[in-house]
Each structure stands twice: as structure tokens, then as C-alpha cells.
Amino acid sequence: MKITNGEKLIILMLSELYEKLEVRGEIEPDFIRSAIFSNNTWSIPWKYAGIPFDEQDTPEIVKEVLNILDMWSLIERSYGELTDDEKAFVEAEATPFGKDPKFRGFDGNNEAEYMGTASFLVNELDRFSEFKERYFNSHYPMVEAYNRMLSIYEPIIKKQHYQSLSAQSLVSILKELVHPENRGKA
């Protein structure tokens, strides 16, 4: 959604009036303010799908973060479904990332837009509820590693028709967290 600076100011002022007058309607002034202040105005048509907004393209960073969150959601769920022996296999084969793999977020200094998008999707749009209450700052860059993981994950998940990942598939995906230059070093 493209909103001019003047329109942002008007919307923010209306949101404040809406709240001050305690108007109870379908529009949530806190959400609107959050979307504008965080520059996530793309989310307004997502939240209010019943309003016939003009068709818009989803920003590329949002698509990328959605793919990463989808992947991690299935990784965590699949890992949780493994037997103890399968978990031990994943831990041993995907060291040091195979023990109870969890989505770590993005680097707050260098990947702040990714971190903010993930947090907004989870906390404001109530998507990926399994990541609620998580701290999205990994404190080190992760986008490159996540994209390596996606390059392995996407063909696997399409081949198995979006079913849970096997222990071997988890190992293959999680190994991508290790930078190629550091593989084979002990």
C-alpha cells in the first residue's frame, strides 16, 4: 500500500481521534499506527482483507521472510515429531545445529528490516503463532544461511508434497547453517 507522507499524518491523527473517542469498530488504531511507524503499510490490506483495496505486490523482503518462517515452522514441527533415536541422529549429523533446532531470528544491526518484518508478521498479524514470544534478534547475520537452507529445503518439500521432514532431510537442511568455507573443518 502506497501512502504519501501527508496521508500518513492524516491516518495517524485519525487513529488518535478514534482511540481518544473510544470508537469500537473493526479498524484497530494501534495496528494502523504500528504499520505506519514500522513502514509495514503492505500489511494493512492483509489485516483488513474485507476492504476492497487495490491489488498490490507483496514486497520482496516480506516474501523472503515468509519463506524463511514457513521453512523454520516445518523444521521445528518435524523435529518435534521425530523419535528419540532420530533426534540423536539429527544432533550428531548436523552438529552444532542439530540439537533442538529453533528459528534464531535475524541480526538486529545488519538485518533489521528482516527482523522487523518477521516480528510484525508474528506479533501484529498473528501469523506463525509458534514463534510468538520469541526474541527475533540473532545478534549475527543469518539471511545468507537461511537462503542456503531454502535452496535445499524447497526441492525436498515439493518432492514430498509438503509433508513433515524426515531426519535425513532435516540434517541436509540444517547443515546449510554452516558456511561453505567452514565445512569439513574440525
XYZ file of N, CA, C and O in Angstrom:
744
model
N 0.849 -1.165 0.000
C 0.000 0.000 0.000
C 0.896 1.230 0.000
O 1.755 1.372 0.865
N 0.702 2.067 -0.965
C 1.472 3.304 -1.051
C 0.680 4.420 -0.373
O -0.441 4.719 -0.764
N 1.277 4.984 0.646
C 0.642 6.070 1.383
C 1.609 7.245 1.392
O 2.766 7.086 1.783
N 1.142 8.395 0.982
C 2.006 9.577 0.975
C 2.273 10.017 2.413
O 1.559 9.614 3.347
N 3.256 10.874 2.590
C 3.570 11.381 3.924
C 2.386 12.126 4.526
O 2.089 11.987 5.713
N 1.704 12.909 3.694
C 0.524 13.636 4.169
C -0.587 12.685 4.592
O -1.240 12.894 5.629
N -0.801 11.647 3.807
C -1.819 10.657 4.157
C -1.451 9.931 5.446
O -2.329 9.640 6.271
N -0.158 9.642 5.636
C 0.274 9.006 6.880
C -0.076 9.877 8.081
O -0.578 9.382 9.094
N 0.194 11.170 7.954
C -0.105 12.093 9.043
C -1.608 12.131 9.329
O -2.029 12.053 10.494
N -2.408 12.187 8.296
C -3.867 12.201 8.469
C -4.343 10.903 9.112
O -5.146 10.922 10.054
N -3.844 9.773 8.646
C -4.242 8.480 9.197
C -3.838 8.382 10.669
O -4.622 7.907 11.504
N -2.630 8.847 10.985
C -2.187 8.798 12.382
C -3.056 9.693 13.271
O -3.426 9.296 14.383
N -3.397 10.882 12.756
C -4.259 11.780 13.528
C -5.647 11.163 13.716
O -6.224 11.217 14.819
N -6.183 10.540 12.671
C -7.483 9.879 12.784
C -7.420 8.708 13.760
O -8.362 8.478 14.519
N -6.315 7.996 13.750
C -6.148 6.878 14.689
C -6.175 7.369 16.127
O -6.779 6.740 17.001
N -5.506 8.495 16.361
C -5.510 9.066 17.707
C -6.915 9.501 18.117
O -7.337 9.281 19.253
N -7.647 10.126 17.190
C -9.028 10.525 17.481
C -9.902 9.294 17.734
O -10.710 9.270 18.668
N -9.768 8.328 16.916
C -10.508 7.068 17.030
C -10.322 6.480 18.431
O -11.280 6.084 19.080
N -9.074 6.479 18.882
C -8.763 5.924 20.187
C -9.258 6.832 21.317
O -9.838 6.371 22.293
N -9.032 8.129 21.176
C -9.423 9.096 22.213
C -10.931 9.093 22.432
O -11.401 9.188 23.565
N -11.686 8.940 21.339
C -13.142 8.923 21.429
C -13.679 7.527 21.782
O -14.887 7.336 21.874
N -12.755 6.588 21.955
C -13.090 5.214 22.308
C -14.078 4.591 21.320
O -15.009 3.888 21.699
N -13.825 4.850 20.049
C -14.635 4.249 18.995
C -14.282 2.771 18.918
O -13.113 2.406 18.845
N -15.287 1.919 18.962
C -15.067 0.477 18.868
C -15.587 0.017 17.512
O -16.771 -0.081 17.293
N -14.664 -0.219 16.628
C -15.019 -0.676 15.290
C -14.081 -1.772 14.850
O -13.322 -2.323 15.648
N -14.135 -2.077 13.582
C -13.288 -3.138 13.049
C -11.836 -2.702 12.865
O -10.935 -3.521 12.893
N -11.621 -1.423 12.678
C -10.263 -0.904 12.472
C -9.604 -0.717 13.835
O -10.160 -0.089 14.729
N -8.398 -1.277 13.973
C -7.642 -1.166 15.218
C -6.611 -0.052 15.089
O -5.631 -0.197 14.353
N -6.819 1.061 15.790
C -5.883 2.188 15.661
C -4.441 1.829 16.024
O -3.501 2.311 15.392
N -4.249 0.965 17.013
C -2.882 0.562 17.391
C -2.192 -0.147 16.237
O -1.007 0.072 15.984
N -2.920 -1.024 15.559
C -2.349 -1.740 14.424
C -1.980 -0.762 13.305
O -0.883 -0.842 12.743
N -2.881 0.161 12.984
C -2.631 1.136 11.911
C -1.388 1.961 12.235
O -0.507 2.144 11.395
N -1.292 2.439 13.477
C -0.110 3.209 13.883
C 1.151 2.364 13.771
O 2.174 2.823 13.261
N 1.083 1.151 14.243
C 2.249 0.264 14.189
C 2.672 0.019 12.744
O 3.869 0.042 12.427
N 1.721 -0.215 11.857
C 2.034 -0.450 10.440
C 2.705 0.768 9.814
O 3.663 0.634 9.046
N 2.233 1.949 10.161
C 2.813 3.169 9.588
C 4.183 3.458 10.196
O 5.153 3.698 9.476
N 4.292 3.419 11.529
C 5.563 3.728 12.175
C 6.664 2.734 11.813
O 7.832 3.088 11.753
N 6.306 1.491 11.562
C 7.309 0.481 11.221
C 7.488 0.333 9.711
O 8.228 -0.533 9.258
N 6.815 1.151 8.955
C 6.886 1.128 7.494
C 6.448 -0.231 6.924
O 7.010 -0.727 5.960
N 5.439 -0.804 7.551
C 4.853 -2.061 7.094
C 3.438 -1.828 6.568
O 2.517 -2.601 6.868
N 3.270 -0.790 5.774
C 1.937 -0.465 5.270
C 1.395 -1.542 4.332
O 0.184 -1.614 4.124
N 2.264 -2.398 3.798
C 1.817 -3.538 2.993
C 0.861 -4.421 3.784
O 0.047 -5.146 3.219
N 0.974 -4.367 5.120
C 0.203 -5.266 5.982
C -1.248 -4.832 6.168
O -2.074 -5.652 6.582
N -1.562 -3.591 5.883
C -2.929 -3.106 6.129
C -3.948 -3.887 5.294
O -4.944 -4.374 5.851
N -3.733 -4.080 3.982
C -4.688 -4.918 3.235
C -4.702 -6.379 3.699
O -5.717 -7.059 3.566
N -3.598 -6.864 4.250
C -3.566 -8.240 4.773
C -4.471 -8.352 5.997
O -5.202 -9.311 6.155
N -4.385 -7.349 6.884
C -5.177 -7.351 8.121
C -6.657 -7.157 7.830
O -7.501 -7.761 8.454
N -6.943 -6.302 6.867
C -8.325 -5.954 6.553
C -8.684 -6.426 5.151
O -8.991 -5.640 4.259
N -8.654 -7.732 4.987
C -8.877 -8.350 3.669
C -10.281 -8.078 3.132
O -10.500 -8.138 1.925
N -11.212 -7.752 3.996
C -12.578 -7.484 3.558
C -12.752 -6.131 2.878
O -13.769 -5.883 2.231
N -11.758 -5.267 3.018
C -11.820 -3.948 2.366
C -11.265 -4.103 0.957
O -10.168 -4.639 0.791
N -11.982 -3.664 -0.060
C -11.500 -3.849 -1.446
C -10.380 -2.873 -1.826
O -10.575 -1.952 -2.607
N -9.199 -3.109 -1.272
C -8.029 -2.306 -1.630
C -7.599 -2.641 -3.050
O -7.878 -3.740 -3.548
N -6.873 -1.707 -3.683
C -6.291 -2.007 -4.985
C -5.313 -3.160 -4.834
O -4.668 -3.313 -3.788
N -5.200 -3.958 -5.885
C -4.245 -5.070 -5.893
C -2.834 -4.511 -5.700
O -2.488 -3.471 -6.256
N -2.044 -5.187 -4.901
C -0.673 -4.728 -4.666
C 0.276 -5.911 -4.654
O -0.120 -7.033 -4.364
N 1.518 -5.642 -4.985
C 2.547 -6.677 -4.926
C 3.090 -6.739 -3.505
O 3.299 -5.713 -2.861
N 3.323 -7.945 -3.034
C 3.951 -8.130 -1.736
C 5.426 -7.786 -1.884
O 6.083 -8.273 -2.802
N 5.957 -6.936 -1.002
C 7.380 -6.596 -1.086
C 8.255 -7.851 -1.037
O 7.943 -8.817 -0.333
N 9.360 -7.834 -1.767
C 10.249 -8.992 -1.854
C 10.745 -9.438 -0.490
O 10.848 -10.636 -0.223
N 11.066 -8.502 0.379
C 11.574 -8.884 1.699
C 10.514 -9.633 2.491
O 10.816 -10.572 3.236
N 9.246 -9.268 2.314
C 8.156 -9.956 3.006
C 8.045 -11.385 2.475
O 7.909 -12.336 3.249
N 8.133 -11.548 1.161
C 8.093 -12.888 0.570
C 9.238 -13.748 1.106
O 9.045 -14.916 1.447
N 10.429 -13.159 1.175
C 11.599 -13.893 1.652
C 11.438 -14.305 3.118
O 11.703 -15.454 3.482
N 10.973 -13.381 3.938
C 10.771 -13.688 5.354
C 9.676 -14.744 5.520
O 9.814 -15.661 6.330
N 8.612 -14.657 4.740
C 7.556 -15.678 4.794
C 8.115 -17.057 4.459
O 7.796 -18.042 5.130
N 8.953 -17.124 3.426
C 9.562 -18.411 3.052
C 10.434 -18.949 4.185
O 10.417 -20.147 4.479
N 11.194 -18.071 4.814
C 12.074 -18.478 5.912
C 11.247 -18.950 7.113
O 11.530 -19.998 7.705
N 10.201 -18.213 7.451
C 9.353 -18.614 8.578
C 8.607 -19.914 8.282
O 8.471 -20.763 9.172
N 8.134 -20.074 7.055
C 7.488 -21.338 6.656
C 8.458 -22.506 6.858
O 8.093 -23.549 7.409
N 9.690 -22.311 6.372
C 10.698 -23.362 6.479
C 10.958 -23.704 7.946
O 10.938 -24.878 8.333
N 11.199 -22.690 8.761
C 11.519 -22.950 10.164
C 10.330 -23.540 10.925
O 10.507 -24.362 11.829
N 9.136 -23.148 10.553
C 7.954 -23.720 11.180
C 7.914 -25.229 10.944
O 7.692 -26.013 11.875
N 8.175 -25.632 9.709
C 8.160 -27.066 9.390
C 9.366 -27.782 9.992
O 9.247 -28.921 10.455
N 10.517 -27.129 10.029
C 11.700 -27.737 10.664
C 11.394 -28.046 12.130
O 11.610 -29.161 12.603
N 10.895 -27.064 12.852
C 10.627 -27.254 14.283
C 9.543 -28.304 14.512
O 9.662 -29.143 15.398
N 8.479 -28.239 13.722
C 7.397 -29.217 13.883
C 7.888 -30.632 13.555
O 7.619 -31.574 14.289
N 8.623 -30.750 12.455
C 9.132 -32.063 12.043
C 10.083 -32.633 13.082
O 10.019 -33.820 13.411
N 10.968 -31.796 13.593
C 11.902 -32.258 14.627
C 11.134 -32.770 15.846
O 11.473 -33.801 16.428
N 10.092 -32.055 16.225
C 9.281 -32.458 17.368
C 8.584 -33.798 17.174
O 8.235 -34.471 18.153
N 8.375 -34.202 15.928
C 7.706 -35.468 15.620
C 8.668 -36.653 15.552
O 8.234 -37.802 15.461
N 9.967 -36.387 15.578
C 10.954 -37.474 15.465
C 11.001 -38.325 16.721
O 10.711 -37.861 17.826
N 11.451 -39.569 16.554
C 11.702 -40.438 17.704
C 12.989 -39.971 18.378
O 13.765 -39.183 17.802
N 13.255 -40.474 19.554
C 14.494 -40.113 20.260
C 15.727 -40.524 19.453
O 16.710 -39.778 19.402
N 15.671 -41.681 18.823
C 16.798 -42.144 18.008
C 17.010 -41.229 16.805
O 18.150 -40.909 16.446
N 15.921 -40.814 16.177
C 16.032 -39.907 15.028
C 16.575 -38.547 15.464
O 17.394 -37.948 14.763
N 16.150 -38.069 16.616
C 16.676 -36.802 17.140
C 18.171 -36.911 17.403
O 18.930 -35.980 17.112
N 18.604 -38.041 17.955
C 20.036 -38.266 18.207
C 20.807 -38.261 16.888
O 21.912 -37.712 16.802
N 20.227 -38.846 15.849
C 20.845 -38.855 14.516
C 20.995 -37.429 13.988
O 22.070 -37.041 13.524
N 19.938 -36.639 14.081
C 19.992 -35.245 13.609
C 21.032 -34.464 14.394
O 21.838 -33.728 13.815
N 21.051 -34.648 15.698
C 22.025 -33.938 16.538
C 23.449 -34.282 16.130
O 24.300 -33.399 16.001
N 23.725 -35.551 15.910
C 25.080 -35.992 15.559
C 25.480 -35.553 14.152
O 26.610 -35.085 13.937
N 24.578 -35.685 13.214
C 24.906 -35.412 11.810
C 24.879 -33.925 11.450
O 25.522 -33.516 10.495
N 24.118 -33.130 12.179
C 24.005 -31.700 11.860
C 24.663 -30.834 12.935
O 24.276 -29.686 13.144
N 25.667 -31.387 13.598
C 26.396 -30.650 14.630
C 26.953 -29.359 14.040
O 27.442 -29.371 12.923
N 26.880 -28.256 14.695
C 26.370 -27.999 16.037
C 24.918 -27.518 16.057
O 24.440 -27.034 17.068
N 24.218 -27.653 14.933
C 22.877 -27.079 14.811
C 21.756 -28.106 14.901
O 20.593 -27.757 14.745
N 22.070 -29.362 15.151
C 21.065 -30.413 15.122
C 20.324 -30.663 16.418
O 19.338 -31.374 16.432
N 20.798 -30.096 17.518
C 20.124 -30.329 18.801
C 18.998 -29.313 18.977
O 19.251 -28.116 19.093
N 17.765 -29.812 18.960
C 16.572 -28.991 19.138
C 16.637 -27.700 18.298
O 16.660 -26.595 18.838
N 16.663 -27.832 16.970
C 16.793 -26.650 16.110
C 15.626 -25.686 16.264
O 14.466 -26.104 16.277
N 15.957 -24.418 16.405
C 14.958 -23.358 16.580
C 15.300 -22.177 15.676
O 16.464 -21.875 15.437
N 14.260 -21.483 15.226
C 14.440 -20.258 14.457
C 15.109 -19.225 15.345
O 14.642 -18.947 16.443
N 16.220 -18.669 14.868
C 17.026 -17.750 15.679
C 16.759 -16.290 15.413
O 17.285 -15.435 16.109
N 16.032 -15.970 14.363
C 15.778 -14.583 14.037
C 16.799 -14.054 13.052
O 17.411 -14.810 12.284
N 16.988 -12.748 13.084
C 17.880 -12.047 12.170
C 18.750 -11.090 12.968
O 18.424 -10.735 14.102
N 19.834 -10.650 12.372
C 20.744 -9.733 13.051
C 20.111 -8.349 13.169
O 19.761 -7.738 12.163
N 19.974 -7.880 14.392
C 19.343 -6.584 14.640
C 20.112 -5.402 14.086
O 19.531 -4.358 13.803
N 21.419 -5.551 13.901
C 22.224 -4.448 13.374
C 22.256 -4.426 11.855
O 22.154 -3.362 11.245
N 22.405 -5.590 11.240
C 22.599 -5.647 9.792
C 21.395 -6.176 9.020
O 21.356 -6.069 7.803
N 20.438 -6.767 9.721
C 19.256 -7.337 9.072
C 17.980 -6.856 9.765
O 17.002 -7.585 9.903
N 18.007 -5.599 10.182
C 16.898 -5.043 10.964
C 15.573 -5.087 10.208
O 14.521 -5.333 10.811
N 15.601 -4.884 8.902
C 14.356 -4.912 8.135
C 13.766 -6.330 8.129
O 12.550 -6.516 8.229
N 14.619 -7.333 8.040
C 14.163 -8.726 8.112
C 13.596 -9.019 9.502
O 12.533 -9.627 9.635
N 14.327 -8.602 10.514
C 13.906 -8.833 11.890
C 12.561 -8.158 12.156
O 11.650 -8.768 12.730
N 12.436 -6.911 11.721
C 11.192 -6.170 11.921
C 10.023 -6.794 11.169
O 8.905 -6.859 11.685
N 10.284 -7.270 9.953
C 9.230 -7.911 9.163
C 8.769 -9.193 9.832
O 7.562 -9.446 9.956
N 9.708 -10.010 10.296
C 9.353 -11.258 10.981
C 8.551 -10.965 12.243
O 7.501 -11.579 12.481
N 9.014 -10.024 13.028
C 8.318 -9.667 14.260
C 6.915 -9.146 13.958
O 5.950 -9.491 14.646
N 6.778 -8.346 12.917
C 5.478 -7.787 12.557
C 4.523 -8.894 12.113
O 3.362 -8.924 12.516
N 5.016 -9.808 11.282
C 4.172 -10.919 10.827
C 3.662 -11.742 12.006
O 2.491 -12.116 12.058
N 4.542 -12.012 12.951
C 4.195 -12.864 14.080
C 3.359 -12.118 15.115
O 2.305 -12.604 15.555
N 3.805 -10.938 15.503
C 3.193 -10.248 16.638
C 2.043 -9.319 16.289
O 1.173 -9.082 17.128
N 2.023 -8.793 15.092
C 0.949 -7.872 14.709
C -0.098 -8.541 13.819
O -1.281 -8.250 13.930
N 0.347 -9.416 12.926
C -0.582 -10.076 12.011
C -0.978 -11.475 12.482
O -1.743 -12.164 11.815
N -0.436 -11.883 13.625
C -0.762 -13.180 14.217
C -0.533 -14.350 13.271
O -1.292 -15.318 13.249
N 0.536 -14.273 12.507
C 0.948 -15.395 11.665
C 2.068 -16.135 12.402
O 2.785 -15.543 13.196
N 2.216 -17.413 12.142
C 3.277 -18.214 12.752
C 3.244 -18.090 14.278
O 4.224 -17.713 14.919
N 2.116 -18.441 14.845
C 1.925 -18.298 16.291
C 2.961 -19.076 17.106
O 3.241 -18.729 18.254
N 3.573 -20.097 16.494
C 4.592 -20.857 17.215
C 5.825 -20.016 17.538
O 6.629 -20.389 18.386
N 5.974 -18.869 16.884
C 7.118 -18.003 17.141
C 6.781 -16.826 18.055
O 7.625 -15.977 18.316
N 5.541 -16.778 18.548
C 5.154 -15.709 19.485
C 6.063 -15.761 20.702
O 6.520 -16.833 21.095
N 6.307 -14.616 21.279
C 7.137 -14.504 22.479
C 8.603 -14.829 22.225
O 9.369 -14.999 23.162
N 8.994 -14.934 20.959
C 10.404 -15.203 20.650
C 11.138 -13.877 20.510
O 10.581 -12.860 20.124
N 12.404 -13.941 20.760
C 13.303 -12.803 20.568
C 13.857 -12.953 19.160
O 14.486 -13.952 18.848
N 13.614 -12.005 18.294
C 13.959 -12.139 16.882
C 15.350 -11.636 16.526
O 15.709 -11.599 15.363
N 16.149 -11.250 17.520
C 17.495 -10.755 17.241
C 18.508 -11.879 17.466
O 18.767 -12.277 18.596
N 19.067 -12.375 16.376
C 20.052 -13.456 16.455
C 21.432 -12.944 16.875
O 22.282 -13.715 17.266
N 21.654 -11.643 16.720
C 22.928 -10.984 17.024
C 24.042 -11.339 16.044
O 25.200 -11.017 16.303
N 23.712 -12.012 14.975
C 24.678 -12.259 13.909
C 23.889 -12.504 12.624
O 22.753 -12.968 12.663
N 24.497 -12.150 11.482
C 23.783 -12.252 10.202
C 23.333 -13.687 9.902
O 24.105 -14.638 10.055
N 22.082 -13.824 9.481
C 21.503 -15.134 9.211
C 20.898 -15.269 7.814
O 20.673 -16.386 7.367
N 20.627 -14.168 7.130
C 19.901 -14.231 5.859
C 20.608 -15.133 4.853
O 19.973 -15.975 4.205
N 21.903 -14.990 4.729
C 22.653 -15.813 3.772
C 22.512 -17.305 4.109
O 22.282 -18.134 3.228
N 22.618 -17.648 5.378
C 22.479 -19.053 5.800
C 21.059 -19.551 5.546
O 20.860 -20.677 5.065
N 20.064 -18.734 5.857
C 18.679 -19.140 5.616
C 18.424 -19.363 4.126
O 17.702 -20.285 3.752
N 19.019 -18.538 3.293
C 18.835 -18.725 1.848
C 19.519 -20.002 1.360
O 19.000 -20.678 0.470
N 20.667 -20.349 1.942
C 21.289 -21.643 1.617
C 20.368 -22.782 2.034
O 20.181 -23.757 1.304
N 19.787 -22.654 3.211
C 18.858 -23.676 3.697
C 17.653 -23.801 2.762
O 17.230 -24.916 2.433
N 17.105 -22.661 2.351
C 15.943 -22.675 1.451
C 16.251 -23.384 0.135
O 15.385 -24.063 -0.419
N 17.493 -23.235 -0.353
C 17.853 -23.867 -1.628
C 17.817 -25.398 -1.524
O 17.584 -26.078 -2.519
N 18.006 -25.936 -0.334
C 17.914 -27.378 -0.100
C 16.477 -27.753 0.270
O 15.933 -28.756 -0.197
N 15.856 -26.934 1.101
C 14.507 -27.187 1.617
C 13.441 -27.227 0.515
O 12.612 -28.146 0.495
N 13.454 -26.250 -0.364
C 12.370 -26.128 -1.348
C 12.225 -27.356 -2.246
O 11.105 -27.857 -2.409
N 13.307 -27.910 -2.831
C 13.115 -29.121 -3.631
C 12.654 -30.329 -2.798
O 11.849 -31.130 -3.259
N 13.141 -30.425 -1.563
C 12.742 -31.539 -0.697
C 11.249 -31.459 -0.405
O 10.521 -32.449 -0.532
N 10.790 -30.295 -0.010
C 9.400 -30.155 0.419
C 8.433 -30.318 -0.751
O 7.346 -30.877 -0.594
N 8.833 -29.887 -1.937
C 7.969 -30.077 -3.113
C 7.890 -31.551 -3.485
O 6.817 -32.062 -3.819
N 9.016 -32.236 -3.394
C 9.072 -33.657 -3.750
C 8.196 -34.488 -2.814
O 7.562 -35.448 -3.239
N 8.161 -34.123 -1.546
C 7.370 -34.903 -0.592
C 6.020 -34.263 -0.291
O 5.381 -34.591 0.704
N 5.594 -33.353 -1.146
C 4.247 -32.770 -1.083
C 3.941 -32.092 0.248
O 2.865 -32.276 0.819
N 4.903 -31.350 0.764
C 4.726 -30.502 1.940
C 4.406 -31.283 3.226
O 3.792 -30.752 4.132
N 4.848 -32.543 3.288
C 4.683 -33.354 4.489
C 5.859 -33.093 5.435
O 6.838 -32.465 5.064
N 5.771 -33.618 6.643
C 6.845 -33.451 7.624
C 8.181 -33.929 7.057
O 8.229 -34.842 6.237
N 9.235 -33.311 7.533
C 10.585 -33.629 7.074
C 11.131 -34.844 7.825
O 10.938 -34.979 9.041
N 11.844 -35.687 7.113
C 12.499 -36.839 7.737
C 13.753 -36.362 8.473
O 14.222 -35.242 8.281
N 14.302 -37.246 9.272
C 15.542 -36.927 9.983
C 16.650 -36.600 8.988
O 17.398 -35.623 9.168
N 16.766 -37.385 7.911
C 17.809 -37.131 6.908
C 17.588 -35.791 6.211
O 18.545 -35.054 5.963
N 16.343 -35.446 5.907
C 16.053 -34.150 5.281
C 16.415 -33.010 6.222
O 16.993 -32.001 5.796
N 16.095 -33.172 7.492
C 16.462 -32.144 8.473
C 17.968 -31.955 8.518
O 18.461 -30.821 8.545
N 18.716 -33.042 8.506
C 20.180 -32.962 8.519
C 20.656 -32.192 7.294
O 21.484 -31.277 7.410
N 20.162 -32.541 6.128
C 20.588 -31.871 4.889
C 20.324 -30.374 4.943
O 21.164 -29.574 4.523
N 19.182 -29.993 5.468
C 18.808 -28.574 5.546
C 19.630 -27.857 6.607
O 20.180 -26.780 6.365
N 19.730 -28.437 7.799
C 20.431 -27.787 8.910
C 21.924 -27.641 8.653
O 22.553 -26.694 9.139
N 22.510 -28.547 7.882
C 23.939 -28.446 7.562
C 24.248 -27.160 6.796
O 25.386 -26.685 6.818
N 23.245 -26.605 6.143
C 23.457 -25.369 5.385
C 23.689 -24.161 6.290
O 24.097 -23.108 5.812
N 23.444 -24.308 7.578
C 23.758 -23.222 8.506
C 25.267 -23.011 8.619
O 25.723 -21.925 8.979
N 26.039 -24.042 8.311
C 27.499 -23.928 8.328
C 27.931 -23.294 7.003
O 27.567 -23.787 5.930
N 28.680 -22.228 7.087
C 29.157 -21.558 5.873
C 30.021 -22.520 5.063
O 30.823 -23.264 5.635
N 29.868 -22.504 3.728
C 30.646 -23.440 2.884
C 32.159 -23.408 3.144
O 32.818 -24.430 3.057
N 32.700 -22.254 3.475
C 34.134 -22.146 3.740
C 34.546 -22.854 5.028
O 35.722 -23.133 5.246
N 33.584 -23.126 5.908
C 33.883 -23.755 7.204
C 33.517 -25.217 7.261
O 33.655 -25.849 8.317
N 33.055 -25.768 6.165
C 32.664 -27.174 6.164
C 33.910 -28.066 6.095
O 34.873 -27.750 5.440
N 33.818 -29.158 6.833
C 34.928 -30.111 6.835
C 36.037 -29.749 7.811
O 36.985 -30.482 7.976
N 35.917 -28.576 8.459
C 36.927 -28.189 9.457
C 36.507 -28.764 10.799
O 35.365 -28.680 11.192
N 37.432 -29.323 11.495
C 37.097 -29.886 12.818
C 37.863 -29.197 13.917
O 38.799 -28.529 13.752
